[in-house]
Amino acid sequence: MNYEQLITELALADERFIIMTAENRALIRNIPNNPALANRFVDTGITEQTMIGMAAGLALRGRIPVVHALAAFLTMRAFEFIRTDVGIANLPVKLTGFIPGLLSDGNGPTHQAIEDISIMRGIPGMQVFAPADEEDMLLMLPAIWKSNYPAYTRANLIKPLYQHDKNFVIGKAEVVAEPSTVTFLVYGMLFNQVLQAKEILEAHGHSVGLVNMRSLKPVDEQIIIDAAEQSELVVIVEDHFKIGGLYSIVAEVLLKHQLTANVHSISLQHKWFKAARLSEVLEHEDFTPKKIAAQTILALESTSKVKI
């Protein structure tokens, strides 16, 4: 099953679902050709703000709009409309951001959604999700779409390298390997890179934990606490600015619970990434498995890590 098949199945079973797009049909290309759904498909054109306003109106009338646009334009161009029309009213509008983070690989800074987690989680009531790959996304979406809250999901079509836990629960992380000497906290498409980095580190004798932080808001505070208390080093890996993403989330949780931990961030350090093919972006920005493993070893060897 793919994204289009999943949303078709859910929409056919529940007439409240309305499928909307701002001229971004990559995930839902064949929906308008389905006679049963043609009158519940709306393409507003390149008008993300209009789409959100319409979605809010439909939600007020008992519908569940699932809206699609490029992640950068959905979260930034339409931000005020999401905040005001959807957030303040706490409407169950479901936002699907296409090519988020490094998945916009060949596109320049204008198309890079690498502050989207920060922006969306700042809206009261908004839920935020970042699946590790296509399989993870399809496991998560039914619960996300059926929740009573507005939600933003980073769309991810990366093929899986890991068989994910099918029992997805909003607000719970997926523990791939229990916290250990080194524990990785990661979300989104970099999960595959970290999974391979884990294998490299284990081949060198390191004990490695790995957590898929696929629900970023609400977040699984307990697994963050467990990682902080049980690990010599917590490594956060994300295709997002260091500010506002998982690094900030972890800092907030530790401060809330008056805990400290050795934390190392592998993220985009206050700059946009260089546009290129995805493999080249990963190499240039130090997100390959080998480079993640190497940075982790250096952080482990350091005796002057700042605690947060």
Coordinates of C-alpha atoms in Angstrom, one line a residue:
M1 CA 0.0 0.0 0.0
N2 CA 1.1 3.6 -0.7
Y3 CA 0.0 7.0 0.6
E4 CA -2.6 7.4 -2.2
Q5 CA -4.1 4.0 -1.6
L6 CA -4.3 4.6 2.2
I7 CA -6.0 8.0 1.9
T8 CA -8.4 6.6 -0.7
E9 CA -9.3 3.7 1.6
L10 CA -9.9 5.9 4.6
A11 CA -11.9 8.5 2.6
L12 CA -14.1 5.9 1.0
A13 CA -14.9 4.5 4.5
D14 CA -15.5 8.0 6.0
E15 CA -17.2 10.7 4.0
R16 CA -16.0 13.4 6.4
F17 CA -12.5 13.2 4.7
I18 CA -11.8 16.0 2.2
I19 CA -8.6 15.8 0.1
M20 CA -7.1 19.1 -0.7
T21 CA -3.9 20.4 -2.4
A22 CA -2.2 23.6 -3.4
E23 CA -1.2 22.3 -6.8
N24 CA 0.9 19.5 -5.3
R25 CA -0.5 16.2 -6.5
A26 CA 2.6 14.0 -6.1
L27 CA 1.0 11.9 -3.3
I28 CA -2.5 12.0 -4.6
R29 CA -2.3 12.1 -8.4
N30 CA -5.1 9.7 -9.2
I31 CA -7.6 10.8 -6.6
P32 CA -9.5 13.1 -9.0
N33 CA -10.1 10.1 -11.4
N34 CA -11.9 8.2 -8.7
P35 CA -15.7 8.9 -9.2
A36 CA -16.4 8.2 -5.6
L37 CA -13.9 10.9 -4.4
A38 CA -14.0 13.4 -7.3
N39 CA -16.4 15.7 -5.4
R40 CA -14.2 15.5 -2.3
F41 CA -11.0 16.6 -4.0
V42 CA -10.1 20.3 -4.1
D43 CA -7.1 21.8 -5.8
T44 CA -6.9 25.5 -5.0
G45 CA -3.8 26.1 -7.2
I46 CA -0.7 27.7 -5.8
T47 CA -2.6 29.3 -3.0
E48 CA -1.6 27.7 0.3
Q49 CA -3.2 30.4 2.4
T50 CA -6.5 30.0 0.5
M51 CA -6.3 26.3 0.9
I52 CA -5.9 26.5 4.7
G53 CA -8.7 29.0 5.0
M54 CA -11.0 26.7 3.0
A55 CA -9.9 23.7 5.1
A56 CA -10.7 25.5 8.3
G57 CA -14.2 26.3 7.0
L58 CA -14.8 22.7 6.0
A59 CA -13.5 21.5 9.4
L60 CA -16.0 23.9 11.1
R61 CA -18.7 22.0 9.2
G62 CA -17.7 18.6 10.5
R63 CA -15.2 17.6 7.7
I64 CA -11.7 16.3 8.1
P65 CA -9.6 18.1 5.5
V66 CA -6.2 16.5 4.6
V67 CA -4.2 19.2 2.9
H68 CA -1.1 18.8 0.8
A69 CA 1.6 21.3 -0.3
L70 CA 5.4 21.6 -0.4
A71 CA 6.5 21.6 3.3
A72 CA 8.3 25.0 3.1
F73 CA 5.3 26.8 1.6
L74 CA 2.7 25.0 3.7
T75 CA 4.4 25.8 7.0
M76 CA 5.8 29.3 6.2
R77 CA 3.7 31.0 3.5
A78 CA 0.4 29.8 5.2
F79 CA 1.7 30.0 8.8
E80 CA -0.6 32.8 10.0
F81 CA -3.7 31.0 8.5
I82 CA -2.6 27.8 10.2
R83 CA -2.1 29.6 13.5
T84 CA -5.2 31.7 13.4
D85 CA -7.8 29.7 11.4
V86 CA -6.8 26.2 12.5
G87 CA -4.8 26.6 15.7
I88 CA -6.9 29.0 17.7
A89 CA -10.1 27.1 16.7
N90 CA -8.3 23.8 17.4
L91 CA -9.7 22.3 14.2
P92 CA -8.8 18.8 13.0
V93 CA -7.1 19.9 9.8
K94 CA -4.3 17.5 8.8
L95 CA -1.3 19.0 7.1
T96 CA 1.0 16.9 4.9
G97 CA 4.3 18.6 4.0
F98 CA 5.9 17.2 0.9
I99 CA 9.8 17.2 0.5
P100 CA 10.6 18.3 4.0
G101 CA 14.1 18.7 5.4
L102 CA 16.9 17.1 3.3
L103 CA 14.3 15.5 1.0
S104 CA 14.1 18.7 -0.9
D105 CA 17.7 17.8 -1.9
G106 CA 18.1 19.6 -5.2
N107 CA 16.1 22.6 -4.3
G108 CA 17.7 25.8 -2.9
P109 CA 17.0 27.6 0.4
T110 CA 13.6 28.9 -0.7
H111 CA 12.3 25.3 -0.9
Q112 CA 14.0 23.9 2.2
A113 CA 11.7 23.2 5.1
I114 CA 14.3 22.9 7.9
E115 CA 12.6 25.1 10.4
D116 CA 9.1 23.5 10.0
I117 CA 9.2 21.4 13.2
S118 CA 10.0 24.5 15.2
I119 CA 7.2 26.6 13.5
M120 CA 4.5 23.9 13.8
R121 CA 5.2 22.8 17.3
G122 CA 4.9 26.4 18.5
I123 CA 1.2 26.4 17.7
P124 CA -0.9 25.4 20.8
G125 CA -2.8 22.1 20.1
M126 CA -0.9 21.3 16.9
Q127 CA 0.5 17.8 16.8
V128 CA 3.8 17.2 14.9
F129 CA 5.0 14.0 13.3
A130 CA 8.1 12.9 11.3
P131 CA 8.0 9.2 10.2
A132 CA 11.3 7.4 9.5
D133 CA 10.3 6.2 6.1
E134 CA 7.3 5.3 3.9
E135 CA 6.3 2.2 5.9
D136 CA 6.5 4.1 9.2
M137 CA 4.4 6.9 7.7
L138 CA 1.6 4.5 6.5
L139 CA 1.5 2.9 10.0
M140 CA 1.2 6.3 11.7
L141 CA -1.3 8.2 9.4
P142 CA -4.6 6.4 10.3
A143 CA -4.2 7.4 14.0
I144 CA -3.0 10.9 13.1
W145 CA -5.9 11.5 10.6
K146 CA -8.5 10.2 13.1
S147 CA -7.3 12.3 16.0
N148 CA -9.4 15.3 17.1
Y149 CA -6.4 17.7 16.8
P150 CA -4.7 19.6 14.0
A151 CA -1.6 17.8 12.9
Y152 CA 1.4 18.4 10.7
T153 CA 3.2 15.4 9.2
R154 CA 6.5 15.4 7.3
A155 CA 5.7 13.2 4.2
N156 CA 8.5 10.6 3.7
L157 CA 8.7 8.2 0.8
I158 CA 12.1 6.8 1.7
K159 CA 12.1 3.0 1.4
P160 CA 12.5 1.2 4.8
L161 CA 15.5 -0.6 6.1
Y162 CA 13.8 -1.6 9.3
Q163 CA 10.4 -3.3 10.1
H164 CA 8.6 -0.8 12.3
D165 CA 6.4 -1.5 15.2
K166 CA 2.8 -1.5 13.9
N167 CA 1.3 -0.4 17.2
F168 CA 1.8 3.3 16.7
V169 CA 0.5 5.5 19.5
I170 CA 0.5 9.3 19.3
G171 CA 3.0 10.6 21.8
K172 CA 5.1 7.4 22.0
A173 CA 8.5 6.9 20.4
E174 CA 9.6 3.7 18.8
V175 CA 12.4 2.1 20.7
V176 CA 14.5 0.2 18.2
A177 CA 17.3 -0.5 20.8
E178 CA 17.1 0.3 24.5
P179 CA 19.2 3.2 25.7
S180 CA 22.8 2.2 26.2
T181 CA 26.3 3.7 26.4
V182 CA 25.5 5.8 23.3
T183 CA 21.8 6.5 22.5
F184 CA 20.6 8.0 19.2
L185 CA 17.4 10.1 19.2
V186 CA 16.4 10.6 15.5
Y187 CA 13.4 11.3 13.4
G188 CA 12.5 11.4 9.7
M189 CA 14.6 10.2 6.8
L190 CA 17.9 10.3 8.7
F191 CA 16.6 7.2 10.6
N192 CA 18.1 5.0 7.9
Q193 CA 21.5 6.7 8.1
V194 CA 21.5 6.4 11.9
L195 CA 20.5 2.7 11.7
Q196 CA 23.6 2.1 9.6
A197 CA 25.8 4.2 11.9
K198 CA 24.6 2.1 14.8
E199 CA 25.9 -1.0 13.0
I200 CA 29.3 0.7 12.4
L201 CA 29.6 1.7 16.0
E202 CA 28.7 -1.8 17.2
A203 CA 31.3 -3.3 14.9
H204 CA 33.8 -1.2 16.8
G205 CA 32.6 -2.5 20.1
H206 CA 30.3 0.2 21.2
S207 CA 26.9 -0.5 22.8
V208 CA 24.3 1.6 21.0
G209 CA 20.6 2.5 21.7
L210 CA 18.3 3.9 19.0
V211 CA 15.0 5.6 19.3
N212 CA 12.8 6.7 16.5
M213 CA 11.3 10.0 17.8
R214 CA 8.5 9.9 15.2
S215 CA 6.0 11.7 17.4
L216 CA 7.6 15.1 18.2
K217 CA 4.5 16.8 19.7
P218 CA 3.3 15.3 21.9
V219 CA 6.7 13.9 22.6
D220 CA 7.7 10.8 24.6
E221 CA 9.3 12.5 27.6
Q222 CA 10.0 9.2 29.4
I223 CA 12.3 7.8 26.7
I224 CA 14.2 11.1 26.7
I225 CA 14.6 10.8 30.5
D226 CA 15.7 7.2 30.2
A227 CA 18.3 8.0 27.5
A228 CA 19.6 10.9 29.7
E229 CA 19.9 8.7 32.8
Q230 CA 21.2 5.5 31.2
S231 CA 23.6 6.8 28.5
E232 CA 27.1 8.2 28.6
L233 CA 26.2 10.2 25.5
V234 CA 22.9 11.1 23.8
V235 CA 23.2 11.9 20.1
I236 CA 20.4 13.8 18.4
V237 CA 20.3 13.6 14.7
E238 CA 17.9 15.7 12.6
D239 CA 17.6 17.4 9.2
H240 CA 16.5 20.6 10.8
F241 CA 18.1 23.7 12.3
K242 CA 19.6 22.9 15.7
I243 CA 17.3 25.6 17.2
G244 CA 13.7 24.6 17.6
G245 CA 13.8 21.0 16.7
L246 CA 14.5 17.8 18.6
Y247 CA 17.6 19.3 20.3
S248 CA 15.4 22.0 21.7
I249 CA 12.7 19.5 22.7
V250 CA 15.3 17.4 24.6
A251 CA 16.7 20.5 26.4
E252 CA 13.1 21.5 27.4
V253 CA 12.4 18.0 28.8
L254 CA 15.6 17.8 30.7
L255 CA 15.2 21.3 32.2
K256 CA 11.6 20.5 33.1
H257 CA 12.7 17.4 35.0
Q258 CA 15.9 19.1 36.4
L259 CA 18.2 16.6 34.7
T260 CA 21.5 16.9 32.8
A261 CA 23.0 14.8 30.2
N262 CA 25.9 14.7 27.8
V263 CA 24.2 15.6 24.5
H264 CA 25.7 15.9 21.0
S265 CA 23.7 17.4 18.2
I266 CA 24.2 16.4 14.5
S267 CA 22.0 18.9 12.7
L268 CA 22.0 21.9 10.4
Q269 CA 24.0 24.5 12.3
H270 CA 22.5 27.8 11.5
K271 CA 22.7 27.5 7.7
W272 CA 20.8 26.1 4.8
F273 CA 22.2 23.0 3.2
K274 CA 23.9 23.0 -0.2
A275 CA 21.4 21.8 -2.9
A276 CA 22.5 18.7 -4.8
R277 CA 21.5 15.1 -5.3
L278 CA 20.4 13.5 -2.0
S279 CA 23.5 11.3 -1.7
E280 CA 25.7 14.3 -2.3
V281 CA 23.8 16.4 0.3
L282 CA 24.2 13.7 2.9
E283 CA 27.9 13.5 2.2
H284 CA 28.5 17.3 2.1
E285 CA 26.4 18.0 5.3
D286 CA 28.0 15.1 7.3
F287 CA 24.9 12.9 7.5
T288 CA 26.2 9.7 6.0
P289 CA 26.4 6.6 8.3
K290 CA 30.2 6.8 8.4
K291 CA 30.2 10.5 9.3
I292 CA 27.6 10.1 11.9
A293 CA 29.5 7.3 13.5
A294 CA 32.8 9.3 13.3
Q295 CA 31.2 12.3 15.0
T296 CA 29.7 10.1 17.7
I297 CA 33.1 8.6 18.4
L298 CA 34.7 12.0 18.7
A299 CA 32.0 13.2 21.0
L300 CA 32.4 10.1 23.2
E301 CA 36.1 10.7 23.4
S302 CA 35.6 14.3 24.4
T303 CA 35.9 15.1 28.1
S304 CA 34.6 18.6 27.8
K305 CA 31.0 18.1 26.6
V306 CA 28.7 20.8 27.8
K307 CA 25.7 19.4 29.7
I308 CA 22.2 20.7 29.1

